[in-house]
Tab-separated table of C-alpha atoms and ligand atoms in Angstrom:
chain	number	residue	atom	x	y	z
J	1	UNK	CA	129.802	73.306	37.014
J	2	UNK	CA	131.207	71.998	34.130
J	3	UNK	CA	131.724	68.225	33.596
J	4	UNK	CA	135.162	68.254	33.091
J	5	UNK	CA	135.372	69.867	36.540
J	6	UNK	CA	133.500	67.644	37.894
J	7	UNK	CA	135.222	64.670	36.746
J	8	UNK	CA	138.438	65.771	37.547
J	9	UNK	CA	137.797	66.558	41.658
J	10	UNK	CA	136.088	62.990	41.547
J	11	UNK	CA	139.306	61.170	40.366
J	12	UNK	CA	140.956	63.191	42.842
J	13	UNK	CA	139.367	61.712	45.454
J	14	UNK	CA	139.052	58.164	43.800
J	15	UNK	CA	143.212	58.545	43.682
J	16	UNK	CA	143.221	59.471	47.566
J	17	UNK	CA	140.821	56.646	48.293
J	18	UNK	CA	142.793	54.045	46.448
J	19	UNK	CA	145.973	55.466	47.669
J	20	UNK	CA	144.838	54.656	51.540
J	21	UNK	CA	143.819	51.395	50.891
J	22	UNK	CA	146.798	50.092	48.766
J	23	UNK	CA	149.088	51.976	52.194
J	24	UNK	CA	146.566	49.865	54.388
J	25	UNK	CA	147.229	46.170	52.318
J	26	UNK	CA	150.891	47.094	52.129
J	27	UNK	CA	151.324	47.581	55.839
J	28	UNK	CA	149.292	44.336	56.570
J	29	UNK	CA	146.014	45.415	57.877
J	30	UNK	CA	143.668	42.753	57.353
J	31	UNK	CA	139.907	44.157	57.260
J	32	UNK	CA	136.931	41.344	58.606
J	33	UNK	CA	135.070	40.320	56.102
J	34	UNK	CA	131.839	42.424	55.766
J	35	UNK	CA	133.546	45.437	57.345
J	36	UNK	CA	134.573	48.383	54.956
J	37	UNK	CA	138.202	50.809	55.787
J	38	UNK	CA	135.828	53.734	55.900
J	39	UNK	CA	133.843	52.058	58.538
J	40	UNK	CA	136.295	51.229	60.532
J	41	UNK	CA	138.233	54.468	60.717
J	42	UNK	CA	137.371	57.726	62.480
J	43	UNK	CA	135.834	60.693	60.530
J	44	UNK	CA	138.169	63.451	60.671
J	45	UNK	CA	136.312	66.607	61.052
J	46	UNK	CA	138.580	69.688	60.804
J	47	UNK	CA	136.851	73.108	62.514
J	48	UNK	CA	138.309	76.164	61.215
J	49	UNK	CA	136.816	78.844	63.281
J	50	UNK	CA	137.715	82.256	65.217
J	51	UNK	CA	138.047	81.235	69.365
J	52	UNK	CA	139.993	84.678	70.031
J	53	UNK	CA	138.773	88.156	68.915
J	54	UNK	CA	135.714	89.567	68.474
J	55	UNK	CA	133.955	86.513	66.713
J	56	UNK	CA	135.220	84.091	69.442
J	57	UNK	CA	131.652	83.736	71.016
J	58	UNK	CA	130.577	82.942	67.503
J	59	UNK	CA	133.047	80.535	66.973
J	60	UNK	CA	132.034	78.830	70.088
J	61	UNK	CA	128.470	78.628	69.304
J	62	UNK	CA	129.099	77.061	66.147
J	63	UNK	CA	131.196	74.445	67.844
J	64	UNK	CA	128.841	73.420	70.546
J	65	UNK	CA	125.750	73.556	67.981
J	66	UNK	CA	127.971	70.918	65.480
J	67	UNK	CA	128.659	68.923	68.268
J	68	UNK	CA	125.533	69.011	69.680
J	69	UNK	CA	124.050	67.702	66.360
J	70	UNK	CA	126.736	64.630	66.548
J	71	UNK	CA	125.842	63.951	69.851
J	72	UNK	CA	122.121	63.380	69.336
J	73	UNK	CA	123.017	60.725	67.187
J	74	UNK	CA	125.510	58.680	69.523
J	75	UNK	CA	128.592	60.408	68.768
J	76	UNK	CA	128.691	58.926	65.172
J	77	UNK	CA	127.964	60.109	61.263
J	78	UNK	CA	127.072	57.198	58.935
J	79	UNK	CA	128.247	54.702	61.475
J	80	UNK	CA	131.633	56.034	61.737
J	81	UNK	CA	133.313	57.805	65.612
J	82	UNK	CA	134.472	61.420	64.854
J	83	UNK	CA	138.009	62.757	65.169
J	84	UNK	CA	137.987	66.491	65.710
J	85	UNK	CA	140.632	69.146	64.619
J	86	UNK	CA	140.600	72.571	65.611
J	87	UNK	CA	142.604	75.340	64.296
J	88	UNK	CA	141.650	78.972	65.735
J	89	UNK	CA	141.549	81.471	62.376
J	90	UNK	CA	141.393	84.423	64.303
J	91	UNK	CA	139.515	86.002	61.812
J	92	UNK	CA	142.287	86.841	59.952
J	93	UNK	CA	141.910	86.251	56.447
J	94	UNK	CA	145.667	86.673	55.976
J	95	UNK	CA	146.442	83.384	57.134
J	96	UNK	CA	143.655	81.932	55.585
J	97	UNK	CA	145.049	79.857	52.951
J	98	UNK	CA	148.110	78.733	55.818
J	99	UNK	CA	145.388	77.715	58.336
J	100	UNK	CA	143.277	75.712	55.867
J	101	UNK	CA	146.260	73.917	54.701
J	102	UNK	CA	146.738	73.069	58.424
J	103	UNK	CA	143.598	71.334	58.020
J	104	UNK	CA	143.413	69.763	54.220
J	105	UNK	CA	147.228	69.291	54.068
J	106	UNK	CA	149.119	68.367	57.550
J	107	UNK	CA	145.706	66.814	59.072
J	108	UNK	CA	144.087	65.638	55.859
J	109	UNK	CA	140.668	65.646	57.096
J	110	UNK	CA	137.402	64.412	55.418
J	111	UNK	CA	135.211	67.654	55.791
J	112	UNK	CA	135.764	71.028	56.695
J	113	UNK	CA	133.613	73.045	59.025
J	114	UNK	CA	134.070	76.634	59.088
J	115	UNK	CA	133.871	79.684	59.095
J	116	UNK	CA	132.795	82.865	60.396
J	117	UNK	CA	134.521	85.437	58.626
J	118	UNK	CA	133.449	86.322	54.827
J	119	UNK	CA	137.200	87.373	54.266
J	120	UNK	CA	138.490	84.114	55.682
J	121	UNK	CA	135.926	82.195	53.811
J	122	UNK	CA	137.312	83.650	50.720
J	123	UNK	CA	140.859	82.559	51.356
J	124	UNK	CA	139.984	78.708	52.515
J	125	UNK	CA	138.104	78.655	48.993
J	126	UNK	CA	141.045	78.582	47.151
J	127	UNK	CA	142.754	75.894	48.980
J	128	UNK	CA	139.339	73.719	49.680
J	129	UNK	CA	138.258	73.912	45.932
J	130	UNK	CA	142.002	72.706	44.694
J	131	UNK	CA	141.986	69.816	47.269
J	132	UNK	CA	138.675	69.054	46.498
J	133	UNK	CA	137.684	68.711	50.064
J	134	UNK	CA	134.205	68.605	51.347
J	135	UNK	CA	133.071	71.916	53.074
J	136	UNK	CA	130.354	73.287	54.897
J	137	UNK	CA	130.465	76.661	55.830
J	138	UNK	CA	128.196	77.054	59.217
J	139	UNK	CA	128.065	81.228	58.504
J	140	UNK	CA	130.576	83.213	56.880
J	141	UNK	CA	127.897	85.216	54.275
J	142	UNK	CA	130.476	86.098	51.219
J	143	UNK	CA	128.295	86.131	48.170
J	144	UNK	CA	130.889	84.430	46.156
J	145	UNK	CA	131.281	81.394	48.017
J	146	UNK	CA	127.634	80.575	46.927
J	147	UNK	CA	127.404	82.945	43.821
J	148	UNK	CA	130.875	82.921	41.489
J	149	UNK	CA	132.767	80.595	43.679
J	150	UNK	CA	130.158	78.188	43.809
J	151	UNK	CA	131.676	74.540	43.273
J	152	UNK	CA	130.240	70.416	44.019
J	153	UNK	CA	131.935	70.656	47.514
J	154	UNK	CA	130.857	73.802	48.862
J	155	UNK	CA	127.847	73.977	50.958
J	156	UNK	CA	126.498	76.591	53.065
J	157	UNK	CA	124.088	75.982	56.078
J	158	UNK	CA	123.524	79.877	56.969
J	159	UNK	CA	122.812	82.631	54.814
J	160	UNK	CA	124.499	84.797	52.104
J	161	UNK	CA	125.394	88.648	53.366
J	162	UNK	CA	122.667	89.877	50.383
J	163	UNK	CA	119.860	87.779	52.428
J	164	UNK	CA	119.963	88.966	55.660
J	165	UNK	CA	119.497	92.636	54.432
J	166	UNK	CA	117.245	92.068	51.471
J	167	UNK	CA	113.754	92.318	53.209
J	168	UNK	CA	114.484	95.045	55.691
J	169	UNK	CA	113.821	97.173	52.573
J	170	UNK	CA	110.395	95.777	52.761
J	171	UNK	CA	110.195	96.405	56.721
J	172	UNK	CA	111.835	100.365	56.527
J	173	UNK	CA	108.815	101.007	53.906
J	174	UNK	CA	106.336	99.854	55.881
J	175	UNK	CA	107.509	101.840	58.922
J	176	UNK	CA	106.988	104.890	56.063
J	177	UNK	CA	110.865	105.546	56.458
J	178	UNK	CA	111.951	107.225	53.204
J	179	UNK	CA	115.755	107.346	53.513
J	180	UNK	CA	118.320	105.380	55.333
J	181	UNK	CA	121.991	105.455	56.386
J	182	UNK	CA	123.695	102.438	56.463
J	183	UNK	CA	126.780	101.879	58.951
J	184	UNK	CA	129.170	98.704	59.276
J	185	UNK	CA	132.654	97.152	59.015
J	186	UNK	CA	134.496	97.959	55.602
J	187	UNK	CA	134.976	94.273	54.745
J	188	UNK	CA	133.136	92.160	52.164
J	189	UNK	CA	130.283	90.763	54.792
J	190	UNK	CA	129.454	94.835	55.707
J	191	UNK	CA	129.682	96.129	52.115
J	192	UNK	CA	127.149	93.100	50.758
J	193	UNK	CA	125.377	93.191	53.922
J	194	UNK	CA	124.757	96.874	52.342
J	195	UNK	CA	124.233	95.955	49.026
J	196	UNK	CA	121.594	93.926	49.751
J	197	UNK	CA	119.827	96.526	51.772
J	198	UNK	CA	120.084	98.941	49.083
J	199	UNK	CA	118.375	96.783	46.554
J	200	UNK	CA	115.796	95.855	48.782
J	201	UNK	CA	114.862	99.441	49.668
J	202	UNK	CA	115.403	101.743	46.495
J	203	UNK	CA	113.081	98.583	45.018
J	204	UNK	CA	110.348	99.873	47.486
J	205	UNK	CA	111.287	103.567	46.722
J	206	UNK	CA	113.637	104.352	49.354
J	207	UNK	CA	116.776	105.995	49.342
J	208	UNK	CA	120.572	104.904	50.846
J	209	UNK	CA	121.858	108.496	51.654
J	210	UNK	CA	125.130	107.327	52.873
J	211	UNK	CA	127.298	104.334	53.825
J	212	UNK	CA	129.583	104.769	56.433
J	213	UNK	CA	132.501	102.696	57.660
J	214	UNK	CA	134.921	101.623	60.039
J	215	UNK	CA	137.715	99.332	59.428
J	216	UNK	CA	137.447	95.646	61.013
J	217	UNK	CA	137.443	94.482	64.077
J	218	UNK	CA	137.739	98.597	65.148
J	219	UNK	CA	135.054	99.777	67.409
J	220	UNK	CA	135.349	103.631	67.724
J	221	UNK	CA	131.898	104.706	66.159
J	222	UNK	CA	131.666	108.380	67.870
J	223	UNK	CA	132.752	110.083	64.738
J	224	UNK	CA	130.214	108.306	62.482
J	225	UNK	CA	127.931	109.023	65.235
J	226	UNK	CA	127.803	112.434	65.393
J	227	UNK	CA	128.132	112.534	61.817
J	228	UNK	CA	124.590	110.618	61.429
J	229	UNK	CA	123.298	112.789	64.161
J	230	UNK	CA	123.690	115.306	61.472
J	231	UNK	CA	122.551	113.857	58.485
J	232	UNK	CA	119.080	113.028	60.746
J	233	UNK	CA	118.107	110.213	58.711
J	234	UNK	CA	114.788	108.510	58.769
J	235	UNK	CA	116.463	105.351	60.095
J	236	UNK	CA	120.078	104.141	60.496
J	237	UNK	CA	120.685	100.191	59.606
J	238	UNK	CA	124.025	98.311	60.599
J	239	UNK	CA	126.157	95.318	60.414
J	240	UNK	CA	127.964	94.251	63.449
J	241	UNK	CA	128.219	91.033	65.587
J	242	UNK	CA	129.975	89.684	68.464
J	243	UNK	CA	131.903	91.757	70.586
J	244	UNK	CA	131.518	94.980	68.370
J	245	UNK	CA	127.724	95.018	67.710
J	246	UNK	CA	127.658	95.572	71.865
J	247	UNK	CA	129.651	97.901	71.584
J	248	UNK	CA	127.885	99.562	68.878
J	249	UNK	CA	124.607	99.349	70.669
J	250	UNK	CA	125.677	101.252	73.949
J	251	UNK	CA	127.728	103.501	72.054
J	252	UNK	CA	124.298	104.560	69.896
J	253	UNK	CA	122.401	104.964	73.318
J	254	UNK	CA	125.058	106.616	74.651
J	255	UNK	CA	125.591	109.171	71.632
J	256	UNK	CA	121.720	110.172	72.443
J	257	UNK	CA	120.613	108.846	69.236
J	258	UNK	CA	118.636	105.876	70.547
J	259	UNK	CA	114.682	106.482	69.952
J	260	UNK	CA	115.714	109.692	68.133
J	261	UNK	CA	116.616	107.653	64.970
J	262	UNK	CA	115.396	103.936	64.374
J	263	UNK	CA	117.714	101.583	64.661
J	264	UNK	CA	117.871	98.282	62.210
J	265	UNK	CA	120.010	95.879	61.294
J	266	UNK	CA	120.507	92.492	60.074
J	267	UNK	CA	120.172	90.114	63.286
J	268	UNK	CA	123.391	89.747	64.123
J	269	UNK	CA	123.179	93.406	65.097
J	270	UNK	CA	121.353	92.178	68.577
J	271	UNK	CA	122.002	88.153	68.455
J	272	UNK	CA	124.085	86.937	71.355
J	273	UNK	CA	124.636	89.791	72.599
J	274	UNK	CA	121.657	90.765	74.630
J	275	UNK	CA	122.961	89.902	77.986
J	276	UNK	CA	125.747	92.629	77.556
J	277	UNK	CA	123.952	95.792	76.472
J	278	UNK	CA	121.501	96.389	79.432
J	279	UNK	CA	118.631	98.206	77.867
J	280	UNK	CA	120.595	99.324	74.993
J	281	UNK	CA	118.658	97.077	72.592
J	282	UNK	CA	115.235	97.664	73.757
J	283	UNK	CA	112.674	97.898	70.652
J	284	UNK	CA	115.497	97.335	67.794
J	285	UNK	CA	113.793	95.498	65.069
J	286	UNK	CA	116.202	93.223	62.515
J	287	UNK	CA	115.765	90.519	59.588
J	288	UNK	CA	117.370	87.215	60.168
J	289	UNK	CA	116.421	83.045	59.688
J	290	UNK	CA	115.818	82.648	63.178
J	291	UNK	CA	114.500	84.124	66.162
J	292	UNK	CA	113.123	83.728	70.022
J	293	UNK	CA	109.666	82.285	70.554
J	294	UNK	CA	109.368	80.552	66.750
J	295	UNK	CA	107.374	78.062	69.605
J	296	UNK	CA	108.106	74.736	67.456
J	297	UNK	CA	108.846	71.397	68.734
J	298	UNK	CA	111.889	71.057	66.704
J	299	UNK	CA	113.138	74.407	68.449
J	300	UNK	CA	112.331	73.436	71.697
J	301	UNK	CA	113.779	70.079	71.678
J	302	UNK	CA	116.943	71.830	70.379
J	303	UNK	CA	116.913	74.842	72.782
J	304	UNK	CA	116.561	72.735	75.737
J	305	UNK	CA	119.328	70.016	74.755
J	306	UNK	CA	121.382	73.041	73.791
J	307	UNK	CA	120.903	74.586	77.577
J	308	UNK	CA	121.173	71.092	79.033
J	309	UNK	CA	124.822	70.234	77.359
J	310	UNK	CA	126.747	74.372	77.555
J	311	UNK	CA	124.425	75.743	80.388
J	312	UNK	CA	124.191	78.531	77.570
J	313	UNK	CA	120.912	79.627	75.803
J	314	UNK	CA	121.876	79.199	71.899
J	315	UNK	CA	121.726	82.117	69.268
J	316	UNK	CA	121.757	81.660	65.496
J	317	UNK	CA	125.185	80.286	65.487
J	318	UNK	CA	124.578	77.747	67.484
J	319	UNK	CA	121.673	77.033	65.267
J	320	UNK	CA	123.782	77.026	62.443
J	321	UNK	CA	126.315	74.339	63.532
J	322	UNK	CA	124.045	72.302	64.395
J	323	UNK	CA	122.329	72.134	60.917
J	324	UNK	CA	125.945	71.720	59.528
J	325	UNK	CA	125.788	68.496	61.985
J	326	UNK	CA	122.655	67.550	60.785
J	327	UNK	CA	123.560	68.094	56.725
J	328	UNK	CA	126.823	66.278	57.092
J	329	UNK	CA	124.831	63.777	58.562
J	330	UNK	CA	122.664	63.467	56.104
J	331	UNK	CA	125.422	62.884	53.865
J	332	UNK	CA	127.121	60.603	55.429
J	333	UNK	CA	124.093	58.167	55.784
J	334	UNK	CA	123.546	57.694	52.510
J	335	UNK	CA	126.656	56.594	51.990
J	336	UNK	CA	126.801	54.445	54.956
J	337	UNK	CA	129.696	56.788	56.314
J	338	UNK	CA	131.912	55.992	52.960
J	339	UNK	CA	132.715	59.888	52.422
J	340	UNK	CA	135.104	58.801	49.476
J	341	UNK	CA	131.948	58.430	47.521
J	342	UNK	CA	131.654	61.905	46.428
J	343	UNK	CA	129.469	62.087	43.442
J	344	UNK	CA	126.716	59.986	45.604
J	345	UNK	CA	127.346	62.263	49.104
J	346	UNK	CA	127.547	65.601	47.456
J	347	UNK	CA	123.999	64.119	45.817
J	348	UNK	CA	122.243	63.535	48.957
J	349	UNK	CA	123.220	66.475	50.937
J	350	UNK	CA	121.921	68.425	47.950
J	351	UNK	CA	118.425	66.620	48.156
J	352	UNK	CA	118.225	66.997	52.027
J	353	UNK	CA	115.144	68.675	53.804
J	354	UNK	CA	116.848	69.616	57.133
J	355	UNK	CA	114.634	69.897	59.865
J	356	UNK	CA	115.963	73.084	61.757
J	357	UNK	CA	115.231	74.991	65.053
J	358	UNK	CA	114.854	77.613	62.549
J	359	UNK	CA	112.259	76.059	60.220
J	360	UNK	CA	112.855	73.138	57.911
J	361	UNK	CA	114.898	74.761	54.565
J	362	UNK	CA	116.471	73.132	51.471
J	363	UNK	CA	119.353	74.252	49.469
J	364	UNK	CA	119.606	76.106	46.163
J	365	UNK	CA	121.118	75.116	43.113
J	366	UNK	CA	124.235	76.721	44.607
J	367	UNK	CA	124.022	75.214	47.626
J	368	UNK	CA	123.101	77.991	50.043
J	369	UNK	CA	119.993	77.813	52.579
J	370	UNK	CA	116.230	78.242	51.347
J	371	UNK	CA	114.586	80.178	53.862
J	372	UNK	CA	112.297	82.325	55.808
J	373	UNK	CA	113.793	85.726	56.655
J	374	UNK	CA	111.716	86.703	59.991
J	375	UNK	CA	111.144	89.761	61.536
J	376	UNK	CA	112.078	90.807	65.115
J	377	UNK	CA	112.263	92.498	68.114
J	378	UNK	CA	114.202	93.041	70.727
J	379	UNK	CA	111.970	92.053	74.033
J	380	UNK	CA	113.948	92.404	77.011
J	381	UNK	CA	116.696	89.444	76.948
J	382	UNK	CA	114.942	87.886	73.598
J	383	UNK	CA	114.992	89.034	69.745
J	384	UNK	CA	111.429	88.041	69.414
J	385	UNK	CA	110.111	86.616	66.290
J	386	UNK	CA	107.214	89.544	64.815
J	387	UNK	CA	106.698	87.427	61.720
J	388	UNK	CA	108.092	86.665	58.592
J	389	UNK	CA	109.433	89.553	56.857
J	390	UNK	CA	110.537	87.072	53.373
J	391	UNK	CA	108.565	83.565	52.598
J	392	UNK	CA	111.468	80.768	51.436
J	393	UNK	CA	114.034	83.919	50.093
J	394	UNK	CA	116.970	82.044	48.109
J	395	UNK	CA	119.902	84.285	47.102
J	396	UNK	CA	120.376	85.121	43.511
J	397	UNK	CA	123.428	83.218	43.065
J	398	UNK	CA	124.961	86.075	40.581
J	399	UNK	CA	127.690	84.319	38.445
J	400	UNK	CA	127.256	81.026	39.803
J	401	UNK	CA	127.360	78.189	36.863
J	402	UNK	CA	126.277	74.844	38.728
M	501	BEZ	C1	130.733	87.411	57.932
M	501	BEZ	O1	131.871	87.909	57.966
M	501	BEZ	O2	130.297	86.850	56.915
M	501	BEZ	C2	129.861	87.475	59.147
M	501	BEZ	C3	130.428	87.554	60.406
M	501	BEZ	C4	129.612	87.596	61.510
M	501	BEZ	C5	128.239	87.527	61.382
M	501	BEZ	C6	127.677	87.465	60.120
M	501	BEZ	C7	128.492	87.434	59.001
């Protein structure tokens, strides 16, 4: 980041800040002595997330998980009561830029939480990095938003597409699979979902035979079905989540090709989704930062406060609101919930170990997770953790000048 940059988004915010406290003098509000504006006045936490389509469930996980996170520490961050503002973004990334505006312009909030859509995330980063608002992005994987894109105020508590792919290379090599055929939604999360695959495998001597698509949020996979059925790879791997990865999985089943060809993915392929594919899942093993049975006390403190509060067993979105929670926390008490100190936030939430139900992780340079990639398997109603598949993998970051 260059200083300039950096200078000018931090009189930005110093020229907000003193603009709300000269407004506050003129219209006669008298602070106590001892007691700061920014403690006094609610966080406003803006949630840009899908709650229709078929990321909704996502969207929803993410929500409880955040709020979860605020919860455990008495409904406050850095001392200061939270005011919430939702705007559903459908996963449309066509009315990106209007519904973060909603957010950074009509509601002005403090900090941005969202979202789940790559192509969304790439139209809020426009808008968020002229505004200079804070944001944490609790899973949409676009490379760019942590690679060329990268800027002070964007953080990332998931993944980037290129890690959740990267070690199944290592995985289909050890399973003595030779080729692959990857399949997935023709939008940026799918194609660098892909990429990363690729690089992974033909690094381990493997080769992608063919990529096959189908435009987003469409589920009608029979074509590219039978058309795999003919190529007879040694193993197909996919990207899909939500509503369309259980539809994928029956459709796969039901096209015959289920223990005929194996099936891999990145996790999202079988997370949250179990309970709606019957046996459809069975045996499927995927890479992803968090699994069933990791058996830590961290992740069974969380699981069981998470099943307490929604009366819902959480999935890896949940897990990732929550950590956006617990970063924003972290931020937030270092500055003793004075989030117009920028330089000295952005600095601690950089430095933060966060202790996670998936394993504690750390953020890169660019300000994208750490972490262990682990291997597993579907078990019945659980993806089961097999082991880790990548020790602490950070994402390359390609064009990213922090
Ligand atoms: C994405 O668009 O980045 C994405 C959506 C759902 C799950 C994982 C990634």
């Amino acid at each position: 980041m260059h200083e300039n940059e950096k200078l000018g988004y931090d009189r930005r915010e110093f020229l907000r800040g003193s603009t709300a406290i000269a407004g506050a003098t003129a219209a006669g509000v008298l602070l106590p002595t001892g007691i700061s504006l920014a403690q006094q006045a609610k966080l406003k936490v803006g949630l840009m997330l899908p709650y229709t389509g078929t990321y909704a469930q996502l969207g929803v996980a993410i929500t409880n998980g955040f709020k979860l996170a605020v919860e455990e520490r008495g409904g406050k961050l850095g001392g200061r009561e939270i005011e919430y503002f939702t705007v559903d973004d459908e996963s449309n990334p066509a009315k990106a830029p209007e519904n973060t505006n909603k957010l950074v312009q009509r509601d002005k909030v403090d900090v941005v939480i969202g979202t789940v859509h790559s192509g969304v995330a790439m139209g809020m980063a426009k808008v968020i990095r002229e505004s200079g608002t804070l944001w944490i992005n609790p899973n949409a994987g676009a490379d760019e938003v942590t690679g060329p894109l990268c800027a002070p105020n964007f953080f990332r508590t998931s993944f980037s597409n290129w890690q959740t792919t990267h070690a199944l290379g290592k995985v289909l090599k050890a399973k003595g699979h030779k080729t692959a055929v990857f399949i997935t939604w023709k939008y940026a999360a799918g194609e660098q979902m892909m990429a990363g695959f690729k690089e992974g495998f033909e690094k381990e001597g493997g080769k992608l035979t063919k990529e096959l698509y189908v435009p987003f949020p469409q589920v009608e996979f029979q074509a590219l079905l039978t058309e795999i059925a003919s190529i007879k790879p040694d193993a197909v791997v996919a990207f899909f989540a939500g509503g369309g990865a259980a539809k994928f999985l029956k459709d796969y089943q039901a096209a015959g090709l289920k223990g005929k060809i194996p099936l891999y993915g990145s996790g999202f392929l079988t997370d949250g989704v179990l309970e709606a594919v019957g046996d459809a899942a069975e045996g499927i093993e995927t890479t992803l930062h968090y699994a069933d049975g990791l058996d830590t006390k961290k992740d069974k403190a969380f699981r069981l406060a998470y099943a307490k509060a929604f009366k819902l067993q959480p999935d890896v979105y949940a897990v990732q609101g929550y950590d956006a929670g617990q970063l924003l926390a972290a931020g937030m008490d270092a500055v003793k919930g004075n989030i117009g100190d920028k330089a000295a936030m952005i600095k601690a939430m950089e430095a933060a170990k966060i202790d996670s139900p998936r394993g504690p992780w750390t953020l890169s340079k660019s300000h994208n997770p750490v972490q262990d990639m682990y291997l597993r398997k579907v078990v019945g109603k659980e993806n089961k953790v097999q082991g880790v598949a990548w020790k602490a993998l950070a994402d390359p970051a390609r064009g990213c000048k922090a």
